[in-house]
Short mmCIF file of C-alpha atoms in Angstrom, two decimals:
data_model
loop_
_atom_site.label_atom_id
_atom_site.label_comp_id
_atom_site.label_asym_id
_atom_site.label_seq_id
_atom_site.Cartn_x
_atom_site.Cartn_y
_atom_site.Cartn_z
CA UNK A 1 -8.10 19.49 16.16
CA UNK A 2 -6.87 19.28 12.66
CA UNK A 3 -8.12 16.63 10.07
CA UNK A 4 -7.50 15.84 6.59
CA UNK A 5 -9.87 14.64 3.87
CA UNK A 6 -8.88 12.92 0.70
CA UNK A 7 -12.05 11.83 -0.23
CA UNK A 8 -10.93 9.01 -3.26
CA UNK A 9 -9.31 6.14 -2.71
CA UNK A 10 -8.10 5.45 -6.03
CA UNK A 11 -7.82 7.85 -8.90
CA UNK A 12 -7.53 6.65 -12.47
CA UNK A 13 -6.03 8.61 -15.31
CA UNK A 14 -4.98 7.75 -18.82
CA UNK A 15 -1.36 8.60 -19.26
CA UNK A 16 -0.73 12.12 -20.50
CA UNK A 17 -3.79 13.35 -19.38
CA UNK A 18 -4.06 16.02 -16.48
CA UNK A 19 -4.14 14.60 -12.87
CA UNK A 20 -5.88 15.77 -9.93
CA UNK A 21 -5.69 14.21 -6.36
CA UNK A 22 -8.26 16.02 -4.10
CA UNK A 23 -7.41 16.96 -0.37
CA UNK A 24 -9.52 19.39 2.06
CA UNK A 25 -8.47 20.29 5.84
CA UNK A 26 -9.73 21.68 8.62
CA UNK A 27 -7.54 23.45 11.38
CA UNK A 28 -8.05 26.08 14.26
CA UNK A 29 -6.00 28.67 12.35
CA UNK A 30 -3.90 29.21 9.09
CA UNK A 31 -2.58 25.84 7.62
CA UNK A 32 0.98 24.58 6.75
CA UNK A 33 0.17 21.99 3.91
CA UNK A 34 1.99 19.29 2.21
CA UNK A 35 1.96 16.47 -0.14
CA UNK A 36 4.15 13.44 -0.07
CA UNK A 37 4.37 10.47 -2.41
CA UNK A 38 4.87 6.45 -1.24
CA UNK A 39 6.04 4.46 -3.97
CA UNK A 40 5.36 0.85 -3.61
CA UNK A 41 7.70 -0.66 -1.23
CA UNK A 42 9.12 2.61 -0.73
CA UNK A 43 9.03 5.55 2.29
CA UNK A 44 7.67 8.58 2.32
CA UNK A 45 8.85 11.12 -0.07
CA UNK A 46 8.03 15.19 0.24
CA UNK A 47 6.64 16.35 -2.75
CA UNK A 48 5.65 20.18 -2.09
CA UNK A 49 4.18 22.37 0.94
CA UNK A 50 2.49 25.47 1.18
CA UNK A 51 3.40 27.62 3.74
CA UNK A 52 2.57 30.99 2.87
CA UNK A 53 2.78 33.51 -0.23
CA UNK A 54 1.95 32.44 -3.24
CA UNK A 55 -1.52 29.94 -4.01
CA UNK A 56 -0.05 27.71 -6.25
CA UNK A 57 2.87 25.93 -5.07
CA UNK A 58 5.52 24.12 -7.34
CA UNK A 59 7.09 21.05 -6.29
CA UNK A 60 9.06 17.72 -7.51
CA UNK A 61 8.24 15.55 -10.76
CA UNK A 62 6.55 18.52 -12.14
CA UNK A 63 3.34 18.26 -9.15
CA UNK A 64 1.74 21.35 -8.29
CA UNK A 65 -0.76 22.23 -5.67
CA UNK A 66 -3.35 25.26 -5.25
CA UNK A 67 -4.21 26.40 -1.96
CA UNK A 68 -7.87 27.78 -1.81
CA UNK A 69 -8.73 29.06 1.93
CA UNK A 70 -12.22 29.34 0.95
CA UNK A 71 -12.67 25.86 0.09
CA UNK A 72 -10.02 24.77 2.50
CA UNK A 73 -8.51 22.71 0.05
CA UNK A 74 -5.04 21.71 -1.32
CA UNK A 75 -5.51 19.82 -4.50
CA UNK A 76 -2.30 18.09 -6.19
CA UNK A 77 -2.08 18.73 -9.75
CA UNK A 78 0.02 17.65 -12.95
CA UNK A 79 -0.79 18.59 -16.19
CA UNK A 80 0.39 15.56 -17.71
CA UNK A 81 0.40 11.91 -16.14
CA UNK A 82 3.32 9.78 -16.69
CA UNK A 83 3.13 6.05 -15.80
CA UNK A 84 5.70 6.13 -13.32
CA UNK A 85 3.39 8.91 -11.27
CA UNK A 86 1.59 5.47 -10.31
CA UNK A 87 1.86 5.41 -6.65
CA UNK A 88 -0.04 6.44 -2.96
CA UNK A 89 -0.16 10.09 -2.22
CA UNK A 90 -0.81 11.45 0.87
CA UNK A 91 -1.83 14.99 1.99
CA UNK A 92 -0.86 16.54 5.87
CA UNK A 93 -1.76 19.55 7.40
CA UNK A 94 -0.51 20.95 10.86
CA UNK A 95 -1.52 24.38 12.08
CA UNK A 96 1.10 27.30 12.08
CA UNK A 97 2.43 28.61 14.76
CA UNK A 98 3.27 26.51 18.26
CA UNK A 99 4.63 23.01 17.93
CA UNK A 100 2.08 20.70 16.89
CA UNK A 101 1.94 17.30 15.34
CA UNK A 102 1.41 16.85 11.38
CA UNK A 103 -1.78 15.31 10.76
CA UNK A 104 -2.25 12.68 7.78
CA UNK A 105 -4.75 12.13 5.37
CA UNK A 106 -5.61 8.33 4.55
CA UNK A 107 -3.73 8.42 1.18
CA UNK A 108 -5.06 8.35 -2.42
CA UNK A 109 -3.96 5.64 -4.73
CA UNK A 110 -2.97 7.05 -8.13
CA UNK A 111 -3.18 4.67 -11.03
CA UNK A 112 -1.89 5.90 -14.54
CA UNK A 113 -3.11 3.83 -17.46
CA UNK A 114 -0.48 3.43 -20.17
CA UNK B 1 23.36 10.77 8.93
CA UNK B 2 21.79 11.47 5.71
CA UNK B 3 18.62 10.55 6.02
CA UNK B 4 16.17 8.94 8.99
CA UNK B 5 17.46 5.53 9.95
CA UNK B 6 15.56 2.91 11.48
CA UNK B 7 15.96 -0.52 12.62
CA UNK B 8 15.63 -3.31 12.37
CA UNK B 9 13.71 -3.09 9.12
CA UNK B 10 12.03 -6.11 9.84
CA UNK B 11 11.00 -7.84 13.02
CA UNK B 12 8.93 -10.95 13.58
CA UNK B 13 7.93 -11.59 17.13
CA UNK B 14 5.61 -13.78 18.98
CA UNK B 15 2.70 -12.53 20.64
CA UNK B 16 3.07 -11.65 24.11
CA UNK B 17 6.75 -10.38 23.66
CA UNK B 18 8.24 -6.79 23.91
CA UNK B 19 9.41 -5.14 21.39
CA UNK B 20 11.83 -1.84 20.75
CA UNK B 21 11.68 0.01 17.65
CA UNK B 22 14.60 2.63 16.90
CA UNK B 23 14.72 6.00 15.00
CA UNK B 24 17.65 7.76 14.34
CA UNK B 25 16.78 11.18 12.76
CA UNK B 26 18.67 13.42 10.79
CA UNK B 27 21.18 15.78 12.57
CA UNK B 28 19.90 18.77 13.64
CA UNK B 29 16.26 17.91 13.49
CA UNK B 30 14.28 18.81 16.78
CA UNK B 31 11.33 17.65 15.97
CA UNK B 32 10.57 13.90 15.66
CA UNK B 33 7.40 11.79 14.71
CA UNK B 34 6.29 8.50 15.25
CA UNK B 35 3.44 7.06 12.63
CA UNK B 36 2.11 3.63 12.07
CA UNK B 37 1.03 2.39 8.61
CA UNK B 38 -1.37 -0.78 8.45
CA UNK B 39 -1.59 -2.46 5.17
CA UNK B 40 -4.32 -0.38 3.01
CA UNK B 41 -4.65 1.75 5.81
CA UNK B 42 -2.99 5.66 5.98
CA UNK B 43 -0.80 6.92 8.35
CA UNK B 44 -1.43 7.23 12.19
CA UNK B 45 0.07 9.27 14.15
CA UNK B 46 1.39 8.15 17.18
CA UNK B 47 3.75 10.41 19.34
CA UNK B 48 5.23 13.60 18.17
CA UNK B 49 8.52 15.28 20.23
CA UNK B 50 9.40 18.82 20.09
CA UNK B 51 12.73 19.56 21.41
CA UNK B 52 12.67 19.58 25.30
CA UNK B 53 8.65 20.12 25.28
CA UNK B 54 6.85 17.69 26.61
CA UNK B 55 6.13 15.16 23.87
CA UNK B 56 2.51 14.62 22.22
CA UNK B 57 1.55 11.25 23.13
CA UNK B 58 -2.45 11.64 21.98
CA UNK B 59 -2.11 9.01 19.11
CA UNK B 60 -0.92 6.08 21.33
CA UNK B 61 -3.47 3.72 21.03
CA UNK B 62 -3.17 1.68 24.39
CA UNK B 63 -0.51 1.77 27.44
CA UNK B 64 1.25 -0.56 26.03
CA UNK B 65 2.80 1.50 23.52
CA UNK B 66 5.81 3.77 24.78
CA UNK B 67 8.19 6.18 23.45
CA UNK B 68 11.55 8.09 24.45
CA UNK B 69 14.12 10.58 23.03
CA UNK B 70 17.36 10.48 24.86
CA UNK B 71 19.19 13.49 24.35
CA UNK B 72 17.10 15.13 21.99
CA UNK B 73 18.31 12.72 19.00
CA UNK B 74 17.50 9.13 18.90
CA UNK B 75 14.20 7.68 19.84
CA UNK B 76 12.77 4.29 20.77
CA UNK B 77 9.13 3.14 20.58
CA UNK B 78 8.64 0.37 22.64
CA UNK B 79 5.64 -2.22 22.35
CA UNK B 80 4.89 -4.19 25.46
CA UNK B 81 2.53 -7.78 25.09
CA UNK B 82 2.45 -7.32 21.71
CA UNK B 83 -1.06 -8.40 19.71
CA UNK B 84 -1.64 -9.43 16.20
CA UNK B 85 -3.10 -6.13 15.72
CA UNK B 86 0.31 -4.61 16.39
CA UNK B 87 1.20 -5.76 13.01
CA UNK B 88 1.83 -3.15 10.78
CA UNK B 89 4.85 -1.09 9.33
CA UNK B 90 6.18 1.71 12.08
CA UNK B 91 7.39 4.92 10.48
CA UNK B 92 9.72 7.35 12.14
CA UNK B 93 10.10 10.99 10.64
CA UNK B 94 11.75 14.23 11.51
CA UNK B 95 12.41 17.78 10.34
CA UNK B 96 13.97 20.95 11.25
CA UNK B 97 11.45 23.71 12.09
CA UNK B 98 7.99 24.27 12.34
CA UNK B 99 7.37 24.79 8.85
CA UNK B 100 9.12 22.58 7.09
CA UNK B 101 8.65 18.83 5.73
CA UNK B 102 9.22 16.10 7.35
CA UNK B 103 11.90 13.52 6.02
CA UNK B 104 10.71 9.69 6.51
CA UNK B 105 12.82 6.50 7.57
CA UNK B 106 12.03 3.32 5.35
CA UNK B 107 9.96 2.15 8.44
CA UNK B 108 10.21 -0.96 10.44
CA UNK B 109 7.81 -3.96 9.14
CA UNK B 110 6.82 -5.44 12.58
CA UNK B 111 4.62 -9.07 12.45
CA UNK B 112 3.56 -10.82 15.48
CA UNK B 113 2.75 -13.93 15.01
#
């Protein structure tokens, strides 16, 4: 079985400060990893993904994430937070190979304080 | 179409009635997912279609829930004898291939009264 853990229900950060949203995963095999963002009353939007290759992945809106196989983590980061980054962030995983469903975490609410 | 389309966007139904939710995936996408998002909750997996393979129904919460995908394109999620706990936003997503990201529709907000 595959699973995703987002240990923080909410993350608060001051505007201009770096932000990190944590994600750990569990799969039987190599993972494909994803981050999505959901703005209030909006659908989910894709931010970035790790499939293979460089462990540091860059995505939309200045976000990046680092795949760490030994720690089974895929934390989302941004060097300087904007108030407009305030939203709900979801980490997701699926196992590589075959045709498997994507499993999402419960989400982390990011609040950027002006 | 340009994106994943879901209809209706909102549905209010009486307890005990059946409802059908529709999803039009992006043309050419072979994978289609249904998820449920309750207020303050994460995304709960419901069902996954991949091409002509048998769907993964492991997330359907009860036998009142069923889904089909006709012709490898449009999908319908049916909830029979709705209960108040079925109230949620039902999200559909599609993806092109195994390693690619899923694109989500805007969801159907279901309210059972």
